[in-house]
Tab-separated table of C-alpha atoms and ligand atoms in Angstrom:
chain	number	residue	atom	x	y	z
A	1	MET	CA	-37.937	-117.355	210.085
A	2	THR	CA	-41.542	-117.530	208.917
A	3	ASN	CA	-44.004	-120.354	208.955
A	4	THR	CA	-46.012	-120.552	205.730
A	5	LYS	CA	-47.838	-123.816	206.445
A	6	PRO	CA	-51.518	-123.286	205.554
A	7	LEU	CA	-53.565	-122.686	208.643
A	8	ASN	CA	-56.847	-124.570	208.993
A	9	ILE	CA	-59.439	-122.047	210.049
A	10	ALA	CA	-63.091	-122.442	210.991
A	11	VAL	CA	-65.169	-119.274	210.636
A	12	LEU	CA	-68.232	-118.504	212.759
A	13	VAL	CA	-70.804	-116.157	211.253
A	14	SER	CA	-74.299	-114.804	211.869
A	15	GLY	CA	-74.999	-112.407	209.007
A	16	SER	CA	-73.831	-111.096	205.656
A	17	GLY	CA	-70.392	-112.639	205.795
A	18	SER	CA	-68.559	-109.899	203.929
A	19	ASN	CA	-65.549	-110.535	206.169
A	20	LEU	CA	-65.729	-114.234	205.403
A	21	GLN	CA	-65.725	-113.210	201.739
A	22	ALA	CA	-62.597	-111.105	202.286
A	23	ILE	CA	-60.808	-114.188	203.640
A	24	ILE	CA	-62.099	-116.402	200.817
A	25	ASP	CA	-60.937	-113.881	198.205
A	26	ALA	CA	-57.493	-113.364	199.746
A	27	ALA	CA	-56.934	-117.123	199.992
A	28	LYS	CA	-58.146	-117.672	196.430
A	29	VAL	CA	-55.606	-115.289	194.920
A	30	GLY	CA	-52.805	-116.727	197.045
A	31	LYS	CA	-52.410	-113.678	199.301
A	32	LEU	CA	-53.247	-115.754	202.330
A	33	SER	CA	-52.108	-119.246	203.239
A	34	VAL	CA	-55.232	-120.540	204.966
A	35	ASN	CA	-57.630	-123.416	204.385
A	36	ILE	CA	-61.145	-122.475	205.400
A	37	VAL	CA	-62.078	-125.921	206.658
A	38	GLY	CA	-65.634	-124.984	207.551
A	39	VAL	CA	-68.128	-122.236	208.290
A	40	ILE	CA	-70.604	-122.379	211.162
A	41	SER	CA	-73.665	-120.168	211.222
A	42	ASN	CA	-76.074	-119.771	214.115
A	43	ASN	CA	-78.518	-118.134	211.703
A	44	ALA	CA	-80.146	-120.223	208.961
A	45	ASP	CA	-80.834	-117.072	206.908
A	46	ALA	CA	-77.291	-115.683	206.984
A	47	TYR	CA	-76.052	-114.697	203.531
A	48	ALA	CA	-72.641	-115.904	204.687
A	49	ILE	CA	-73.949	-119.445	204.115
A	50	GLU	CA	-74.382	-118.731	200.391
A	51	ARG	CA	-70.907	-117.255	200.208
A	52	ALA	CA	-69.401	-120.360	201.810
A	53	ARG	CA	-71.339	-122.768	199.609
A	54	PHE	CA	-70.379	-120.824	196.503
A	55	ALA	CA	-66.734	-121.282	197.521
A	56	ASN	CA	-67.286	-125.014	198.180
A	57	ILE	CA	-66.612	-124.654	201.884
A	58	PRO	CA	-68.407	-127.075	204.238
A	59	VAL	CA	-71.156	-125.346	206.221
A	60	ALA	CA	-72.802	-126.300	209.514
A	61	ILE	CA	-76.009	-124.430	210.320
A	62	LEU	CA	-76.518	-124.590	214.068
A	63	SER	CA	-79.640	-122.526	214.603
A	64	HIS	CA	-82.466	-124.930	215.392
A	65	ASN	CA	-82.908	-128.388	216.872
A	66	PRO	CA	-84.462	-131.175	214.753
A	67	ASN	CA	-87.800	-130.560	216.554
A	68	GLY	CA	-87.821	-126.934	215.336
A	69	THR	CA	-86.983	-125.242	218.639
A	70	ARG	CA	-84.214	-122.644	218.747
A	71	MET	CA	-80.865	-124.154	219.697
A	72	LYS	CA	-79.574	-123.277	223.156
A	73	MET	CA	-76.000	-121.994	223.369
A	74	ALA	CA	-74.843	-125.177	225.134
A	75	THR	CA	-76.130	-127.290	222.229
A	76	PHE	CA	-74.611	-124.915	219.697
A	77	GLU	CA	-71.246	-125.140	221.426
A	78	HIS	CA	-71.405	-128.921	221.683
A	79	HIS	CA	-71.956	-129.277	217.924
A	80	ALA	CA	-69.535	-126.496	217.014
A	81	TYR	CA	-66.773	-128.097	219.066
A	82	ASN	CA	-67.376	-131.441	217.315
A	83	GLN	CA	-67.138	-129.674	213.971
A	84	PHE	CA	-63.800	-128.096	214.926
A	85	LYS	CA	-62.455	-131.551	215.725
A	86	LYS	CA	-63.916	-133.125	212.585
A	87	TRP	CA	-62.534	-130.354	210.371
A	88	GLY	CA	-59.136	-130.236	212.110
A	89	ALA	CA	-59.374	-126.509	212.807
A	90	ASP	CA	-56.188	-124.845	214.111
A	91	LEU	CA	-57.849	-121.475	214.656
A	92	VAL	CA	-61.426	-120.269	215.069
A	93	VAL	CA	-62.344	-116.886	213.596
A	94	LEU	CA	-65.455	-115.073	214.825
A	95	ALA	CA	-66.349	-112.854	211.860
A	96	GLY	CA	-69.650	-111.161	212.598
A	97	PHE	CA	-70.719	-113.885	215.013
A	98	MET	CA	-73.373	-112.331	217.213
A	99	ARG	CA	-73.641	-114.730	220.156
A	100	ILE	CA	-71.551	-114.723	223.330
A	101	VAL	CA	-69.596	-117.945	223.792
A	102	THR	CA	-68.931	-119.539	227.177
A	103	ALA	CA	-65.631	-119.839	229.026
A	104	ASP	CA	-65.749	-123.627	228.796
A	105	PHE	CA	-66.152	-123.533	225.014
A	106	ILE	CA	-63.299	-121.041	224.631
A	107	GLN	CA	-61.028	-123.077	226.879
A	108	LYS	CA	-61.460	-126.379	225.038
A	109	SER	CA	-61.610	-125.029	221.460
A	110	PRO	CA	-58.643	-124.126	219.251
A	111	PRO	CA	-57.357	-120.545	219.730
A	112	MET	CA	-60.128	-118.123	218.850
A	113	ILE	CA	-60.037	-114.549	217.517
A	114	ASN	CA	-62.829	-112.011	217.094
A	115	LEU	CA	-63.357	-109.010	214.852
A	116	HIS	CA	-64.935	-106.075	216.668
A	117	PRO	CA	-66.065	-102.749	215.153
A	118	SER	CA	-64.382	-100.339	217.563
A	119	LEU	CA	-60.971	-99.337	218.800
A	120	LEU	CA	-60.927	-101.597	221.826
A	121	PRO	CA	-60.802	-101.268	224.773
A	122	TYR	CA	-63.330	-98.557	223.931
A	123	TYR	CA	-66.893	-99.474	223.011
A	124	LYS	CA	-67.156	-103.141	223.804
A	125	GLY	CA	-70.520	-104.656	222.900
A	126	LEU	CA	-73.114	-103.377	220.432
A	127	ASN	CA	-73.955	-100.099	218.612
A	128	THR	CA	-70.348	-98.977	218.493
A	129	HIS	CA	-70.768	-96.461	215.645
A	130	GLU	CA	-73.658	-94.660	217.382
A	131	ARG	CA	-71.707	-94.516	220.631
A	132	VAL	CA	-68.597	-93.102	218.932
A	133	LEU	CA	-70.688	-90.339	217.339
A	134	LYS	CA	-72.455	-89.557	220.593
A	135	SER	CA	-69.123	-89.175	222.381
A	136	GLY	CA	-67.749	-86.913	219.657
A	137	ASP	CA	-64.648	-89.084	219.189
A	138	LYS	CA	-62.246	-87.997	216.480
A	139	GLN	CA	-61.120	-91.550	215.683
A	140	HIS	CA	-62.855	-94.877	215.248
A	141	GLY	CA	-61.998	-98.222	213.685
A	142	CYS	CA	-61.922	-101.946	214.273
A	143	SER	CA	-59.942	-104.420	216.318
A	144	ILE	CA	-59.044	-108.078	216.193
A	145	HIS	CA	-58.504	-109.659	219.570
A	146	LYS	CA	-58.144	-113.015	221.212
A	147	VAL	CA	-61.395	-114.375	222.573
A	148	THR	CA	-61.535	-114.756	226.334
A	149	PRO	CA	-64.506	-115.061	228.704
A	150	GLN	CA	-64.431	-111.237	229.063
A	151	LEU	CA	-66.670	-109.850	226.312
A	152	ASP	CA	-64.471	-108.081	223.719
A	153	GLY	CA	-61.782	-108.017	226.408
A	154	GLY	CA	-59.026	-110.370	225.213
A	155	GLN	CA	-55.541	-109.381	224.087
A	156	ILE	CA	-55.750	-107.019	221.116
A	157	LEU	CA	-53.767	-108.270	218.118
A	158	THR	CA	-54.366	-105.592	215.476
A	159	GLN	CA	-56.356	-102.440	214.908
A	160	ALA	CA	-57.250	-100.265	211.933
A	161	VAL	CA	-58.048	-96.614	212.523
A	162	LEU	CA	-60.030	-93.952	210.657
A	163	ASN	CA	-60.654	-90.266	211.324
A	164	VAL	CA	-64.310	-89.468	211.977
A	165	LYS	CA	-65.542	-86.817	209.519
A	166	ALA	CA	-67.892	-83.977	210.451
A	167	ASN	CA	-70.610	-85.360	208.172
A	168	ASP	CA	-70.315	-89.014	209.263
A	169	ASN	CA	-73.411	-90.761	210.555
A	170	ALA	CA	-73.774	-94.255	211.979
A	171	GLU	CA	-74.340	-95.760	208.536
A	172	SER	CA	-71.339	-94.079	206.904
A	173	LEU	CA	-69.126	-95.093	209.830
A	174	LYS	CA	-70.388	-98.654	209.594
A	175	GLN	CA	-69.462	-98.779	205.916
A	176	ARG	CA	-66.066	-97.172	206.445
A	177	VAL	CA	-65.265	-99.539	209.316
A	178	HIS	CA	-66.416	-102.476	207.223
A	179	ARG	CA	-63.940	-101.526	204.486
A	180	LEU	CA	-61.168	-101.451	207.081
A	181	GLU	CA	-62.241	-104.829	208.447
A	182	HIS	CA	-62.018	-106.379	204.994
A	183	LYS	CA	-58.328	-105.456	204.935
A	184	LEU	CA	-57.513	-106.013	208.579
A	185	LEU	CA	-58.857	-109.543	208.893
A	186	PRO	CA	-56.919	-111.114	205.971
A	187	LEU	CA	-53.810	-109.168	206.984
A	188	THR	CA	-54.032	-110.363	210.584
A	189	LEU	CA	-54.516	-113.953	209.458
A	190	ASP	CA	-51.542	-113.584	207.141
A	191	TRP	CA	-49.386	-112.422	210.047
A	192	ILE	CA	-50.609	-115.318	212.169
A	193	THR	CA	-49.714	-117.835	209.432
A	194	LYS	CA	-46.271	-116.243	209.161
A	195	GLY	CA	-45.700	-116.348	212.911
A	196	LEU	CA	-45.604	-112.543	213.212
A	197	LEU	CA	-48.608	-112.650	215.535
A	198	SER	CA	-49.740	-115.391	217.838
A	199	ALA	CA	-53.314	-116.363	218.600
A	200	ASP	CA	-52.364	-118.732	221.416
A	201	ASN	CA	-51.932	-117.771	225.042
A	202	GLN	CA	-48.648	-115.958	224.897
A	203	THR	CA	-48.782	-112.271	225.756
A	204	LEU	CA	-47.973	-109.915	222.927
A	205	PRO	CA	-45.902	-106.838	223.617
A	206	TYR	CA	-47.504	-104.522	221.067
A	207	ILE	CA	-50.595	-103.439	219.189
A	208	LEU	CA	-50.251	-102.875	215.470
A	209	GLN	CA	-52.203	-99.994	214.041
A	210	PHE	CA	-53.008	-99.080	210.454
A	211	LYS	CA	-54.680	-95.951	209.194
A	212	GLU	CA	-57.399	-95.876	206.551
A	213	ASN	CA	-55.193	-94.206	203.953
A	214	ASP	CA	-52.020	-96.122	204.690
A	215	GLN	CA	-50.727	-97.315	201.326
A	216	THR	CA	-49.105	-100.410	202.794
A	217	PHE	CA	-52.409	-101.530	204.284
B	301	LIG	C1	-68.652	-106.595	211.312
B	301	LIG	O1	-68.775	-105.208	211.303
B	301	LIG	C2	-68.043	-107.068	212.607
B	301	LIG	O2	-67.144	-106.182	213.152
B	301	LIG	C3	-69.247	-107.175	213.482
B	301	LIG	O3	-70.252	-107.677	212.648
B	301	LIG	C4	-70.004	-107.258	211.313
B	301	LIG	C5	-70.054	-108.466	210.420
B	301	LIG	O4	-70.108	-108.148	209.074
B	301	LIG	N1	-68.969	-107.996	214.634
B	301	LIG	P1	-70.091	-109.300	207.972
B	301	LIG	O5	-71.157	-110.325	208.364
B	301	LIG	O6	-68.734	-109.891	207.932
B	301	LIG	O7	-70.478	-108.603	206.692
């Protein structure tokens, strides 16, 4: 039995927003039953803002206070939480959101998932592509996990895997991982809307993995 009720999602961004675009595009062509009820950026210059506006999605820019000072995380979270309530968000998606959120914010917000450019639990944090190359790993990829107070440490929902090539550098890996992310994020959201995955607190018994050249992916 599947649940195809559109899911109201709020997306948090800091940069280009190519993953936001992947969700917008999948929803537009009917591949994904989500309503993007709003986008929140902590960076006033993020290109993701243009993408959201172009798709007629409400945007909240939470980067600076009215007096021009940079917004503290507590203020950001206060406003972001009010936006979730106002927009009726069922799920919060961190898609290239580059700030660390607090335990209190996570606890009171709707279920929250994050996209991370590594095969968690390996390479939490930043500079994942450089670290994979330095270690000589044969595989790399991206993960979507539940957000908990442990940085990049929540239950893994899905992963996409690629084989590192001899001539890969950090930039080529970044691009290859990005292409995987653009498939993995809409697919994961689709499974959540259909009840195949859960973003709430229940423990999941498995990790789903897809390879770069998998035709079904
Ligand atoms: C992605 O690689 C994501 O894994 C990381 O930040 C990047 C965001 O890319 N956390 P974009 O803004 O969606 O283009």
